[in-house]
mmCIF file of C-alpha atoms in Angstrom:
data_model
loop_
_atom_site.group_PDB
_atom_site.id
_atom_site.type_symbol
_atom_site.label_atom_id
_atom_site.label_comp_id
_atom_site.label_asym_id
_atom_site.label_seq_id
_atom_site.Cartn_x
_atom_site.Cartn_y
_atom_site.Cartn_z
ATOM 1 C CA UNK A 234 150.771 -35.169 98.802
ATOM 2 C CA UNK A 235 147.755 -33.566 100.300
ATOM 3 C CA UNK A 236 144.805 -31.676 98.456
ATOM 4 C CA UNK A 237 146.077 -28.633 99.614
ATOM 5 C CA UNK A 238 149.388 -29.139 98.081
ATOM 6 C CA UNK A 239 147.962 -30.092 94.837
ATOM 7 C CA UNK A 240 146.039 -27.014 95.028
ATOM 8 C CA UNK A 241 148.896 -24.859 95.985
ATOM 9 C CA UNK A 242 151.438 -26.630 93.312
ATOM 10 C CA UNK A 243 148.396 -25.783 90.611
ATOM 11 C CA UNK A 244 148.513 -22.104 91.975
ATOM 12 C CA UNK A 245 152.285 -22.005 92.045
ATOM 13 C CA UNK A 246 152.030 -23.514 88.071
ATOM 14 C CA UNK A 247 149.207 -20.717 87.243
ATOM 15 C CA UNK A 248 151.448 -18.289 88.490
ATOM 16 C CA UNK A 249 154.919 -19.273 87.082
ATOM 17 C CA UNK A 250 152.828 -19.370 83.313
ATOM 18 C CA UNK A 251 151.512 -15.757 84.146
ATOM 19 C CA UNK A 252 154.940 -14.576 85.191
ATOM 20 C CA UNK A 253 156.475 -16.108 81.810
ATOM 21 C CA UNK A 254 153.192 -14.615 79.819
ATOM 22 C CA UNK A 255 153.888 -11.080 81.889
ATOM 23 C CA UNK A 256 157.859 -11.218 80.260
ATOM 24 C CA UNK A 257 156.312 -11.984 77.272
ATOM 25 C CA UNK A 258 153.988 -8.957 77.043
ATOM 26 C CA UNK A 259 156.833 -6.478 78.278
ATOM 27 C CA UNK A 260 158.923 -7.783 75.508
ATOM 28 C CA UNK A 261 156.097 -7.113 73.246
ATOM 29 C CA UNK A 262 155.762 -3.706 74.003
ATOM 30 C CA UNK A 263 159.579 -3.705 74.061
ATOM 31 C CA UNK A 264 159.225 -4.951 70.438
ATOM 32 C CA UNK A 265 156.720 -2.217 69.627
ATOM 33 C CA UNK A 266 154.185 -5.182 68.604
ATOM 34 C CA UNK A 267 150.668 -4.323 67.607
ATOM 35 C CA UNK A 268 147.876 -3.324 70.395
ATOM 36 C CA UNK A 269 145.918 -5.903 69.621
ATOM 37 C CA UNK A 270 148.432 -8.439 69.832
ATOM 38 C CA UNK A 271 150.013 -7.126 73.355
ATOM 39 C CA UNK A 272 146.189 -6.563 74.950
ATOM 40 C CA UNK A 273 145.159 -10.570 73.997
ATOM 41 C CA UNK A 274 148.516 -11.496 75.870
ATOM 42 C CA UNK A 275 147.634 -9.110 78.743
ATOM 43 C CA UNK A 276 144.331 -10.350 79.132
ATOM 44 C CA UNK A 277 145.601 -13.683 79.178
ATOM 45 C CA UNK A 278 148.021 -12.912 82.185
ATOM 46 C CA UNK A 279 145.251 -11.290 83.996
ATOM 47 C CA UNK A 280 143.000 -14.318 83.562
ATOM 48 C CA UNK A 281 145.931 -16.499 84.632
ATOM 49 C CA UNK A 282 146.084 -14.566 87.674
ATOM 50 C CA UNK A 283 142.527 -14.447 88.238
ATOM 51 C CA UNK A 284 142.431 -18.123 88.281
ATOM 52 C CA UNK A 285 145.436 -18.306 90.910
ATOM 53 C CA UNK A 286 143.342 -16.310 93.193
ATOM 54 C CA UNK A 287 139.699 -17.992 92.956
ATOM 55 C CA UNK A 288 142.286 -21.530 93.608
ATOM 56 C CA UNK A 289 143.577 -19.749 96.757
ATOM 57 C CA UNK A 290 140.367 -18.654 98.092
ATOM 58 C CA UNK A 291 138.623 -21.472 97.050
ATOM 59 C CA UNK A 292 141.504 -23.578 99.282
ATOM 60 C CA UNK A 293 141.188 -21.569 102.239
ATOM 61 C CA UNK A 294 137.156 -22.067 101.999
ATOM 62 C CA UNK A 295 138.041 -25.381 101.802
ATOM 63 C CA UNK A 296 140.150 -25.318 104.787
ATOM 64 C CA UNK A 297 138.079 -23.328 106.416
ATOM 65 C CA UNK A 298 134.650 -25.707 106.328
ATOM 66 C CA UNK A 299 137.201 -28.828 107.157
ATOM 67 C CA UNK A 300 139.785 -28.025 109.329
ATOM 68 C CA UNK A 301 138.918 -28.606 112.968
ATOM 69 C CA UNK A 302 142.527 -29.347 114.177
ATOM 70 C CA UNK A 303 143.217 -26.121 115.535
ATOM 71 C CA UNK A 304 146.142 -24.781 113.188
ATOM 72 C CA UNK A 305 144.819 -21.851 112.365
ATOM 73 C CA UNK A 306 141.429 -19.621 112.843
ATOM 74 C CA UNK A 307 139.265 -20.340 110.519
ATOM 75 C CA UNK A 308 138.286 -17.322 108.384
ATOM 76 C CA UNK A 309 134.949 -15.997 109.132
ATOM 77 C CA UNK A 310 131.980 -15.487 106.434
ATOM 78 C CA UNK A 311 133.042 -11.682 106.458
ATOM 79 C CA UNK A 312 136.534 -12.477 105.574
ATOM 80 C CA UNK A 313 136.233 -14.915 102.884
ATOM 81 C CA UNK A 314 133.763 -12.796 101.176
ATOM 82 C CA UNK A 315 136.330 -10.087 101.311
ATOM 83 C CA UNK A 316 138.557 -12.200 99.580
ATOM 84 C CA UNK A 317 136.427 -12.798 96.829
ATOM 85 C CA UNK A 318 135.589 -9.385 96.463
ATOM 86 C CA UNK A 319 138.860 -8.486 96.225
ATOM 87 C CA UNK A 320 139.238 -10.322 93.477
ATOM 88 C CA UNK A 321 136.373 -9.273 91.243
#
């Protein structure tokens, strides 16, 4: 397995534990649990999904700066800042 698909199955992991943190919170608010309670849970899905982003962009830099065997463009200093912005 390549470093890529260790990042991607890491991504794929962050994201299945957000979705299952996600079902929590709705079930929360379902519940009619206290605010505090439901925001620490939400802010722990959005962190989870931060994370899942920075490892995708972080990837594609990685790509980017290494790949030279024509599979794809590479994304320009332009674009990948865009991606991080779009993230913060």
């Amino acid at each position: 397995m390549g470093g890529e698909d260790e990042a991607m199955k890491a991504v794929l992991n962050r994201l299945r534990r957000a979705q299952g943190q996600l079902a929590g919170v709705i079930a929360m608010i379902e519940a009619g649990r206290d605010c505090k309670d439901v925001v620490t849970q939400l802010a722990a899905v959005s962190r989870a999904l931060d994370r899942a982003g920075f490892k995708i962009v972080a990837t594609g830099m990685r790509q980017c700066l290494t790949a030279a065997d024509g599979e794809a463009p590479p994304l320009t200093e332009a674009e990948l800042e865009k991606l991080f912005l779009a993230l913060a």
